[in-house]
């Protein structure tokens, strides 16, 4: 069995010579921006060819105007098929498009926003299934439900509360990958030991009375700060984190004793705050003049 390679169409001489037609078509689309020099041609098919022109616009560095022209058989009339701006081999391109789930950053979630979790999220794994009858069983056995005693219903309610308090009954729980990610994120963050606040702290959170312990394996490394004056209040902190609001290091100075004012009642002078002005020719003026004469 013989094999034959596909023959590439030859360059059409009529379409190759239609450079001016392609240039006018590109200039019409690019207006008011200019069109650059002719870069060459690309054969697209039988009697189908594309002229390439440089794009001198600074915002499209390395892009090319591509004008595709064609003609019918036994005709020299050239028709413009399309004019598009395409990136060249050295074109400046935007970064690859990412779905919203890959672009989402910590802190982007706002009020009213919903963030669905993928079914195969590696940070989660199946949790403990709820025990007892399911809703489907309850719907199919309605007659049996009506015969259940009040004590049995109360026992079921107590079991449901117990499962909730123990964390059972959740569809998915945190996986080992999810725990490791959280540990790395918390420990290397602003509430870990390498934060500037922790490096300048007088003591670690492990000896602070405001530290609340966590449940599970996380309590081996982390706790929750409950000091309202600390910048870490309500946040997960590592035991080797710290701040200036440590309960056992910062000692407040004692109150200053204020003594009662002392009044010397043995000898005191009466000082007139407002001088007394006497009328001319009064008795006080005559006495004052007499005193001056004696002096």
Short mmCIF file of C-alpha atoms in Angstrom, two decimals:
data_model
loop_
_atom_site.label_atom_id
_atom_site.label_comp_id
_atom_site.label_asym_id
_atom_site.label_seq_id
_atom_site.Cartn_x
_atom_site.Cartn_y
_atom_site.Cartn_z
CA UNK A 1 0.00 0.00 0.00
CA UNK A 2 1.55 3.25 -1.09
CA UNK A 3 1.30 6.39 0.96
CA UNK A 4 1.20 9.90 -0.40
CA UNK A 5 1.81 13.14 1.40
CA UNK A 6 -0.69 15.98 1.09
CA UNK A 7 0.49 18.50 -1.48
CA UNK A 8 0.62 22.04 -0.14
CA UNK A 9 -1.18 24.53 -2.37
CA UNK A 10 1.13 26.72 -4.40
CA UNK A 11 1.30 30.44 -3.81
CA UNK A 12 -1.33 32.22 -5.90
CA UNK A 13 0.39 34.89 -8.00
CA UNK A 14 -2.74 37.04 -8.31
CA UNK A 15 -3.43 37.02 -4.56
CA UNK A 16 0.25 37.62 -3.74
CA UNK A 17 0.20 40.72 -5.91
CA UNK A 18 -2.88 42.09 -4.10
CA UNK A 19 -0.78 43.67 -1.39
CA UNK A 20 -2.27 47.15 -1.94
CA UNK A 21 -5.83 45.80 -1.62
CA UNK A 22 -4.95 44.09 1.63
CA UNK A 23 -3.23 47.21 2.95
CA UNK A 24 -6.28 49.39 2.28
CA UNK A 25 -8.53 46.87 4.02
CA UNK A 26 -6.26 46.77 7.06
CA UNK A 27 -5.98 50.57 7.20
CA UNK A 28 -9.77 50.89 7.14
CA UNK A 29 -10.16 48.57 10.11
CA UNK A 30 -7.18 49.98 12.05
CA UNK A 31 -8.19 53.65 11.64
CA UNK A 32 -7.20 55.95 13.30
CA UNK A 33 -4.14 53.82 14.18
CA UNK A 34 -1.59 53.26 11.40
CA UNK A 35 -0.66 49.99 9.72
CA UNK A 36 3.00 48.98 9.55
CA UNK A 37 5.15 47.38 6.88
CA UNK A 38 4.29 44.25 4.93
CA UNK A 39 5.71 41.17 6.67
CA UNK A 40 4.88 38.45 4.15
CA UNK A 41 2.13 36.07 3.08
CA UNK A 42 0.71 32.77 4.31
CA UNK A 43 -0.99 30.30 1.99
CA UNK A 44 -4.23 29.15 3.59
CA UNK A 45 -5.54 26.97 0.77
CA UNK A 46 -6.39 26.85 -2.90
CA UNK A 47 -6.78 30.47 -4.07
CA UNK A 48 -6.80 31.58 -0.41
CA UNK A 49 -3.94 33.67 1.01
CA UNK A 50 -3.23 35.94 4.01
CA UNK A 51 -1.15 39.13 3.91
CA UNK A 52 0.58 40.07 7.17
CA UNK A 53 1.32 43.67 8.21
CA UNK A 54 3.11 44.96 11.27
CA UNK A 55 1.13 46.75 13.99
CA UNK A 56 3.07 49.82 15.22
CA UNK A 57 0.61 50.58 18.04
CA UNK A 58 2.60 50.49 21.34
CA UNK A 59 -0.19 48.65 23.16
CA UNK A 60 0.03 45.74 20.67
CA UNK A 61 3.74 45.12 20.52
CA UNK A 62 4.54 42.15 18.31
CA UNK A 63 1.00 41.82 16.92
CA UNK A 64 0.21 41.63 13.19
CA UNK A 65 -2.65 42.68 10.97
CA UNK A 66 -3.77 39.61 9.01
CA UNK A 67 -5.79 40.25 5.83
CA UNK A 68 -7.11 37.13 4.12
CA UNK A 69 -7.94 37.44 0.43
CA UNK A 70 -9.41 34.97 -2.06
CA UNK A 71 -10.57 34.64 -5.67
CA UNK A 72 -12.68 32.20 -7.62
CA UNK A 73 -11.32 29.94 -10.32
CA UNK A 74 -10.40 31.56 -13.67
CA UNK A 75 -10.93 35.04 -12.19
CA UNK A 76 -8.46 37.75 -11.32
CA UNK A 77 -10.86 39.66 -9.08
CA UNK A 78 -9.55 39.64 -5.49
CA UNK A 79 -12.01 39.59 -2.59
CA UNK A 80 -11.15 40.47 1.01
CA UNK A 81 -12.40 37.68 3.28
CA UNK A 82 -11.49 39.02 6.76
CA UNK A 83 -9.22 41.47 8.57
CA UNK A 84 -8.05 40.53 12.06
CA UNK A 85 -5.30 41.49 14.51
CA UNK A 86 -3.33 38.39 15.52
CA UNK A 87 -0.36 37.92 17.88
CA UNK A 88 2.96 37.28 16.27
CA UNK A 89 5.75 35.03 17.56
CA UNK A 90 7.11 37.82 19.83
CA UNK A 91 3.75 39.37 20.75
CA UNK A 92 3.04 40.76 24.18
CA UNK A 93 0.25 38.54 25.50
CA UNK A 94 -1.82 38.63 28.70
CA UNK A 95 -1.39 35.84 31.23
CA UNK A 96 -3.30 32.64 30.67
CA UNK A 97 -6.94 32.80 31.70
CA UNK A 98 -7.75 31.19 35.03
CA UNK A 99 -11.20 30.23 36.32
CA UNK A 100 -12.59 32.24 39.21
CA UNK A 101 -11.89 29.40 41.63
CA UNK A 102 -8.16 29.63 40.82
CA UNK A 103 -8.10 33.44 41.00
CA UNK A 104 -9.81 33.65 44.38
CA UNK A 105 -7.59 34.92 47.17
CA UNK A 106 -7.96 34.91 50.94
CA UNK A 107 -10.13 37.82 52.04
CA UNK A 108 -12.04 38.15 48.74
CA UNK A 109 -15.23 36.68 50.19
CA UNK A 110 -17.64 39.48 51.11
CA UNK A 111 -21.04 39.85 52.70
CA UNK A 112 -23.64 37.78 50.83
CA UNK A 113 -21.05 35.94 48.68
CA UNK A 114 -21.29 32.16 48.35
CA UNK A 115 -18.18 30.02 47.85
CA UNK A 116 -19.07 26.48 46.72
CA UNK A 117 -16.59 23.72 47.50
CA UNK A 118 -15.65 21.13 44.88
CA UNK A 119 -16.79 17.60 45.50
CA UNK A 120 -13.20 16.38 45.15
CA UNK A 121 -11.58 19.11 47.24
CA UNK A 122 -8.41 17.55 48.63
CA UNK A 123 -8.72 19.61 51.82
CA UNK A 124 -11.81 17.59 52.83
CA UNK A 125 -12.60 13.94 53.27
CA UNK A 126 -15.80 12.02 54.03
CA UNK A 127 -16.97 12.40 57.61
CA UNK A 128 -18.73 10.01 59.91
CA UNK A 129 -22.21 9.16 58.61
CA UNK A 130 -25.20 9.75 60.78
CA UNK A 131 -26.57 6.71 62.53
CA UNK A 132 -30.24 5.86 62.87
CA UNK A 133 -32.99 6.06 60.27
CA UNK A 134 -32.58 8.29 57.25
CA UNK A 135 -35.22 10.65 55.94
CA UNK A 136 -36.03 8.24 53.11
CA UNK A 137 -36.67 5.46 55.58
CA UNK A 138 -38.84 7.76 57.65
CA UNK A 139 -40.89 8.72 54.61
CA UNK A 140 -41.43 5.12 53.50
CA UNK A 141 -42.35 3.88 56.96
CA UNK A 142 -44.85 6.50 57.98
CA UNK A 143 -47.07 3.97 59.73
CA UNK A 144 -44.17 2.79 61.88
CA UNK A 145 -43.32 6.39 62.85
CA UNK A 146 -46.80 6.89 64.19
CA UNK A 147 -46.35 3.89 66.48
CA UNK A 148 -43.05 5.06 67.99
CA UNK A 149 -43.24 5.91 71.62
CA UNK A 150 -42.40 9.34 73.00
CA UNK A 151 -39.40 7.88 74.80
CA UNK A 152 -37.91 6.58 71.53
CA UNK A 153 -38.29 9.99 69.87
CA UNK A 154 -36.59 11.67 72.81
CA UNK A 155 -33.73 9.17 72.67
CA UNK A 156 -33.27 9.90 68.95
CA UNK A 157 -33.17 13.65 69.65
CA UNK A 158 -30.56 13.14 72.38
CA UNK A 159 -28.43 11.01 70.05
CA UNK A 160 -28.62 13.71 67.36
CA UNK A 161 -27.40 16.36 69.80
CA UNK A 162 -24.58 14.11 70.97
CA UNK A 163 -23.44 13.48 67.41
CA UNK A 164 -23.43 17.21 66.71
CA UNK A 165 -21.39 18.03 69.81
CA UNK A 166 -18.81 15.37 68.89
CA UNK A 167 -18.60 16.57 65.29
CA UNK A 168 -20.23 13.45 63.92
CA UNK A 169 -22.79 13.45 61.17
CA UNK A 170 -20.98 15.97 58.97
CA UNK A 171 -20.78 15.05 55.31
CA UNK A 172 -17.10 15.98 55.10
CA UNK A 173 -14.38 16.81 57.59
CA UNK A 174 -10.91 18.31 57.30
CA UNK A 175 -8.41 15.96 55.66
CA UNK A 176 -4.75 15.63 56.54
CA UNK A 177 -3.90 17.84 53.55
CA UNK A 178 -6.35 20.47 54.77
CA UNK A 179 -4.85 20.37 58.27
CA UNK A 180 -1.32 20.68 56.93
CA UNK A 181 -2.31 23.64 54.77
CA UNK A 182 -3.92 25.37 57.75
CA UNK A 183 -0.90 24.71 59.97
CA UNK A 184 1.50 26.13 57.39
CA UNK A 185 -0.72 29.15 56.77
CA UNK A 186 -1.26 29.98 60.45
CA UNK A 187 2.29 29.28 61.61
CA UNK A 188 3.94 31.36 58.87
CA UNK A 189 1.39 34.18 59.07
CA UNK A 190 1.17 37.33 61.14
CA UNK A 191 0.10 35.33 64.21
CA UNK A 192 3.03 32.94 64.15
CA UNK A 193 6.49 33.10 65.73
CA UNK A 194 8.16 34.97 62.86
CA UNK A 195 5.84 37.99 62.92
CA UNK A 196 7.52 41.28 63.95
CA UNK A 197 5.05 41.57 66.83
CA UNK A 198 6.11 38.16 68.18
CA UNK A 199 9.83 38.87 67.83
CA UNK A 200 9.47 42.03 69.93
CA UNK A 201 7.18 40.41 72.54
CA UNK A 202 8.47 39.91 76.10
CA UNK A 203 7.03 36.37 76.37
CA UNK A 204 5.21 33.69 74.39
CA UNK A 205 1.48 33.02 74.22
CA UNK A 206 1.99 29.61 75.81
CA UNK A 207 2.43 31.30 79.22
CA UNK A 208 -0.32 33.92 78.77
CA UNK A 209 -3.50 33.68 80.80
CA UNK A 210 -5.59 34.97 77.89
CA UNK A 211 -4.82 31.92 75.72
CA UNK A 212 -7.79 29.62 75.04
CA UNK A 213 -6.99 26.02 74.16
CA UNK A 214 -8.31 24.40 70.99
CA UNK A 215 -9.77 20.95 70.54
CA UNK A 216 -8.25 18.11 68.55
CA UNK A 217 -4.72 17.80 67.28
CA UNK A 218 -4.42 21.53 66.61
CA UNK A 219 -4.17 22.21 70.35
CA UNK A 220 -0.62 20.87 70.30
CA UNK A 221 0.57 24.00 68.46
CA UNK A 222 -2.22 26.61 68.45
CA UNK A 223 -4.65 28.39 70.69
CA UNK A 224 -7.03 31.36 70.48
CA UNK A 225 -6.25 34.78 71.94
CA UNK A 226 -8.95 36.21 74.23
CA UNK A 227 -7.33 39.51 75.18
CA UNK A 228 -9.41 42.39 73.83
CA UNK A 229 -6.39 44.72 73.95
CA UNK A 230 -4.21 42.42 71.87
CA UNK A 231 -4.04 42.73 68.06
CA UNK A 232 -4.53 38.95 67.96
CA UNK A 233 -7.83 39.01 69.87
CA UNK A 234 -10.15 36.33 68.50
CA UNK A 235 -7.42 34.93 66.22
CA UNK A 236 -5.61 31.60 66.14
CA UNK A 237 -2.08 32.10 67.50
CA UNK A 238 0.82 29.71 67.83
CA UNK A 239 2.16 28.96 71.28
CA UNK A 240 5.46 30.66 70.42
CA UNK A 241 3.72 33.82 69.23
CA UNK A 242 3.49 36.82 71.54
CA UNK A 243 2.60 40.46 71.98
CA UNK A 244 2.99 43.27 74.49
CA UNK A 245 -0.33 42.48 76.16
CA UNK A 246 0.96 39.32 77.86
CA UNK A 247 -0.87 38.70 81.10
CA UNK A 248 2.18 37.97 83.26
CA UNK A 249 4.80 40.38 81.96
CA UNK A 250 3.28 43.85 81.74
CA UNK A 251 2.74 45.03 85.35
CA UNK A 252 0.71 48.17 85.85
CA UNK A 253 2.11 50.77 88.31
CA UNK A 254 0.33 51.08 91.64
CA UNK A 255 -2.07 53.96 92.34
CA UNK A 256 -0.58 57.23 93.52
CA UNK A 257 -1.75 58.20 97.03
CA UNK A 258 -3.25 61.69 97.08
CA UNK A 259 -3.01 63.46 100.49
CA UNK A 260 -5.60 65.88 101.80
CA UNK A 261 -4.78 69.61 101.34
CA UNK A 262 -3.16 71.33 104.37
CA UNK A 263 -4.69 74.64 105.59
CA UNK A 264 -2.70 76.84 108.01
CA UNK A 265 -5.36 78.29 110.30
CA UNK A 266 -2.91 79.90 112.81
CA UNK A 267 -1.89 82.86 110.71
CA UNK A 268 -3.34 83.85 107.42
CA UNK A 269 -3.75 87.07 105.42
CA UNK A 270 -6.91 88.29 103.78
CA UNK A 271 -6.27 89.20 100.17
CA UNK A 272 -8.82 91.27 98.28
CA UNK A 273 -9.27 89.83 94.83
CA UNK A 274 -11.08 92.97 93.62
CA UNK A 275 -9.62 96.38 94.74
CA UNK A 276 -12.06 98.75 96.52
CA UNK A 277 -12.46 102.12 94.78
CA UNK A 278 -13.50 105.05 97.15
CA UNK A 279 -15.44 108.11 96.04
CA UNK A 280 -13.61 111.52 96.11
CA UNK A 281 -14.02 113.44 99.42
CA UNK A 282 -15.04 110.44 101.45
CA UNK A 283 -13.99 109.72 105.01
CA UNK A 284 -11.51 107.14 103.81
CA UNK A 285 -9.74 109.79 101.65
CA UNK A 286 -9.42 112.18 104.59
CA UNK A 287 -7.94 109.44 106.78
CA UNK A 288 -5.50 108.54 104.05
CA UNK A 289 -4.40 112.21 103.73
CA UNK A 290 -3.95 112.50 107.49
CA UNK A 291 -1.77 109.43 107.51
CA UNK A 292 0.38 110.91 104.78
CA UNK A 293 0.76 114.20 106.77
CA UNK A 294 1.94 112.38 109.84
CA UNK A 295 4.46 110.47 107.85
#
